[in-house]
Short mmCIF file of C-alpha atoms in Angstrom, two decimals:
data_model
loop_
_atom_site.label_atom_id
_atom_site.label_comp_id
_atom_site.label_asym_id
_atom_site.label_seq_id
_atom_site.Cartn_x
_atom_site.Cartn_y
_atom_site.Cartn_z
CA PRO C 40 14.53 -39.23 -112.71
CA PRO C 41 13.62 -42.83 -113.48
CA ALA C 42 10.33 -44.18 -112.21
CA LEU C 43 10.42 -46.09 -108.96
CA LEU C 44 8.02 -48.62 -107.54
CA LEU C 45 8.37 -49.05 -103.81
CA VAL C 46 6.33 -51.76 -102.13
CA LEU C 47 6.02 -51.66 -98.36
CA ALA C 48 4.22 -54.05 -96.10
CA THR C 49 3.37 -53.50 -92.47
CA ARG C 50 0.86 -54.50 -89.87
CA ASP C 51 -2.02 -52.27 -88.85
CA ASP C 52 -0.45 -51.86 -85.43
CA ASP C 53 2.86 -50.46 -86.75
CA ALA C 54 1.81 -46.81 -86.43
CA ALA C 55 5.28 -45.31 -87.02
CA VAL C 56 5.63 -46.90 -90.46
CA LEU C 57 2.07 -46.04 -91.42
CA GLU C 58 2.58 -42.41 -90.42
CA LEU C 59 5.82 -42.20 -92.42
CA VAL C 60 4.07 -43.55 -95.53
CA ARG C 61 1.21 -41.07 -95.11
CA LYS C 62 3.73 -38.20 -95.07
CA MET C 63 5.42 -39.30 -98.30
CA ASP C 64 4.82 -36.89 -101.14
CA ALA C 65 4.09 -39.48 -103.79
CA ALA C 66 1.24 -41.28 -105.41
CA ARG C 67 0.41 -44.30 -103.36
CA VAL C 68 -2.05 -47.10 -103.24
CA GLN C 69 -2.93 -48.78 -99.98
CA ILE C 70 -4.11 -52.36 -100.11
CA ASP C 71 -5.49 -53.85 -96.93
CA LEU C 72 -4.95 -57.59 -96.79
CA GLY C 73 -7.17 -59.88 -94.81
CA PRO C 74 -7.28 -63.64 -94.40
CA LEU C 75 -7.08 -65.87 -97.45
CA SER C 76 -10.38 -67.15 -98.78
CA GLU C 77 -10.99 -70.83 -98.16
CA ARG C 78 -10.51 -71.53 -101.87
CA ASP C 79 -7.17 -69.69 -102.00
CA ALA C 80 -5.98 -71.25 -98.75
CA TYR C 81 -6.86 -74.69 -100.09
CA ALA C 82 -4.95 -74.03 -103.31
CA LEU C 83 -1.93 -72.84 -101.31
CA ALA C 84 -2.05 -75.91 -99.07
CA LEU C 85 -2.27 -78.24 -102.06
CA SER C 86 0.63 -76.48 -103.77
CA HIS C 87 2.81 -77.06 -100.70
CA LEU C 88 1.63 -80.64 -100.26
CA GLY C 89 2.19 -81.60 -103.88
CA GLY C 90 -1.47 -81.52 -104.86
CA GLU C 91 -2.37 -85.00 -103.66
CA ALA C 92 -3.23 -84.63 -100.00
CA ASP C 93 -6.86 -83.52 -100.04
CA PRO C 94 -7.91 -84.57 -96.48
CA LEU C 95 -4.76 -83.08 -94.97
CA ALA C 96 -5.11 -79.88 -97.00
CA ARG C 97 -8.68 -79.42 -95.76
CA LYS C 98 -7.67 -79.92 -92.13
CA ILE C 99 -4.75 -77.51 -92.47
CA VAL C 100 -6.93 -74.87 -94.15
CA GLN C 101 -9.44 -75.12 -91.32
CA GLU C 102 -6.76 -74.84 -88.64
CA ALA C 103 -4.87 -71.96 -90.29
CA ASP C 104 -8.05 -69.85 -90.45
CA GLY C 105 -6.94 -67.92 -93.53
CA ASN C 106 -3.46 -67.04 -92.28
CA PRO C 107 -0.92 -68.02 -94.97
CA LEU C 108 1.98 -68.07 -92.48
CA PHE C 109 0.20 -70.55 -90.23
CA LEU C 110 -0.91 -72.61 -93.22
CA VAL C 111 2.66 -72.99 -94.51
CA GLU C 112 3.98 -73.66 -90.99
CA LEU C 113 1.39 -76.40 -90.49
CA VAL C 114 2.33 -77.98 -93.82
CA ARG C 115 6.04 -77.86 -92.93
CA HIS C 116 5.47 -79.27 -89.46
CA GLN C 117 2.86 -81.90 -90.13
CA GLY C 118 4.06 -83.31 -93.43
CA ARG C 119 1.55 -85.71 -94.98
CA ASP C 120 0.29 -87.42 -91.81
CA VAL C 121 -3.41 -86.52 -91.48
CA GLU C 122 -3.58 -88.00 -88.00
CA SER C 123 -0.88 -85.64 -86.72
CA VAL C 124 -3.13 -82.68 -87.57
CA ALA C 125 -6.38 -84.15 -86.28
CA GLY C 126 -7.00 -83.03 -82.74
CA ARG C 127 -3.65 -81.29 -82.39
CA GLY C 128 -3.59 -78.34 -84.77
CA LEU C 129 -1.72 -75.07 -84.65
CA ASP C 130 -1.31 -74.84 -80.86
CA ALA C 131 0.37 -78.25 -80.71
CA MET C 132 2.57 -77.42 -83.69
CA LEU C 133 3.71 -74.21 -82.03
CA ALA C 134 4.35 -75.99 -78.73
CA ASP C 135 6.44 -78.60 -80.58
CA LYS C 136 8.46 -75.90 -82.36
CA ILE C 137 9.18 -74.08 -79.10
CA ASP C 138 10.01 -77.33 -77.28
CA GLN C 139 12.60 -78.14 -79.95
CA LEU C 140 14.38 -74.87 -79.15
CA GLY C 141 14.96 -75.89 -75.53
CA ASP C 142 13.91 -74.86 -72.03
CA ALA C 143 15.55 -71.43 -72.07
CA ALA C 144 13.89 -70.44 -75.36
CA ARG C 145 10.56 -71.70 -74.03
CA ALA C 146 11.02 -69.57 -70.89
CA VAL C 147 11.68 -66.49 -73.03
CA ALA C 148 8.62 -67.19 -75.21
CA GLU C 149 6.47 -67.68 -72.13
CA LEU C 150 7.64 -64.45 -70.51
CA VAL C 151 6.93 -62.51 -73.69
CA ALA C 152 3.46 -64.07 -73.92
CA VAL C 153 2.59 -63.58 -70.24
CA ALA C 154 3.64 -59.92 -70.33
CA GLY C 155 0.69 -59.06 -72.56
CA GLU C 156 2.57 -56.10 -74.03
CA PRO C 157 5.98 -55.55 -75.65
CA VAL C 158 8.89 -56.09 -73.24
CA THR C 159 12.46 -54.87 -73.49
CA ARG C 160 15.54 -57.04 -73.87
CA ARG C 161 16.77 -55.56 -70.61
CA LEU C 162 13.66 -56.80 -68.78
CA LEU C 163 13.88 -60.23 -70.41
CA ALA C 164 17.54 -60.53 -69.42
CA LEU C 165 16.66 -59.71 -65.81
CA ALA C 166 13.67 -62.03 -65.72
CA THR C 167 15.41 -65.00 -67.35
CA GLN C 168 18.89 -64.46 -65.90
CA LEU C 169 20.32 -65.13 -69.37
CA ALA C 170 23.53 -63.40 -70.41
CA GLY C 171 23.30 -61.03 -73.39
CA PRO C 172 24.73 -63.36 -76.06
CA GLU C 173 22.65 -66.31 -74.86
CA LEU C 174 19.45 -64.24 -74.79
CA THR C 175 20.26 -62.91 -78.26
CA ARG C 176 20.71 -66.48 -79.55
CA HIS C 177 17.37 -67.60 -78.12
CA LEU C 178 15.58 -64.52 -79.42
CA GLY C 179 17.10 -65.11 -82.85
CA ASN C 180 15.83 -68.69 -82.85
CA LEU C 181 12.37 -67.62 -81.68
CA ARG C 182 12.29 -64.91 -84.33
CA ALA C 183 13.33 -67.36 -87.06
CA GLU C 184 10.48 -69.65 -86.02
CA HIS C 185 7.99 -66.74 -86.08
CA VAL C 186 7.31 -66.94 -82.34
CA VAL C 187 8.43 -63.38 -81.48
CA ARG C 188 8.94 -60.05 -83.25
CA LEU C 189 11.95 -57.90 -82.39
CA ALA C 190 12.00 -54.11 -82.71
CA GLY C 191 15.81 -54.04 -82.69
CA SER C 192 18.87 -55.32 -80.88
CA ARG C 193 19.42 -52.63 -78.22
CA ALA C 194 18.64 -53.21 -74.54
CA ASP C 195 15.55 -50.97 -74.64
CA ASP C 196 14.17 -52.31 -77.93
CA THR C 197 11.04 -54.35 -77.51
CA ILE C 198 10.02 -57.95 -78.09
CA GLU C 199 6.46 -59.15 -78.52
CA PRO C 200 4.65 -62.25 -79.74
CA TYR C 201 4.70 -62.56 -83.52
CA HIS C 202 0.92 -62.85 -83.62
CA ALA C 203 -1.94 -62.83 -81.09
CA ARG C 204 -2.70 -66.46 -81.97
CA ILE C 205 0.87 -67.43 -81.12
CA ARG C 206 0.56 -65.66 -77.77
CA ARG C 207 -2.63 -67.62 -77.01
CA ALA C 208 -0.97 -70.89 -78.04
CA VAL C 209 2.04 -70.27 -75.78
CA LEU C 210 -0.21 -69.33 -72.86
CA SER C 211 -2.47 -72.35 -73.36
CA ALA C 212 0.54 -74.69 -73.30
CA MET C 213 1.77 -73.26 -69.99
CA PRO C 214 0.75 -74.87 -66.72
CA ALA C 215 -1.47 -72.49 -64.72
CA GLU C 216 0.98 -72.31 -61.82
CA ARG C 217 3.76 -71.05 -64.12
CA ARG C 218 1.48 -68.40 -65.65
CA SER C 219 0.75 -66.92 -62.23
CA LYS C 220 4.36 -66.66 -60.98
#
């Protein structure tokens, strides 16, 4: 048979995928990826900013903390305005993104963040009182903006924050009285 190169990527917390890969009867190489170095993050920021935005690139690199997804999102959101990054950062960018999706999407993101563990679509539908198609639309938008991760589209499939930092940002943007309800 012809040679095949299969490249898989998963998070450390995706045990089912990792177990499946371990059971494969094939030569494999596992590469653990960590945060980008400051030098690499800076180069990535400059490449997205056109190479001429040194103060902005440095602020974005600092705020992204080595996470290439956050770095690119900050570049996309902030553009070339250094002042929009200063003092606002990733949490404000995430809050702005969620606000642009509307109140219902924000409510879904907040419920997922407050839960502290993966929640099912069924539970989200009950908690938000959103009909199936409307909930699916909001989840799709939140997924596209890297706010939540979906395990599938069935009622008992789970939803969780895309990243722990996103969960913290959503929680920090919520008024205390809403977090405790």
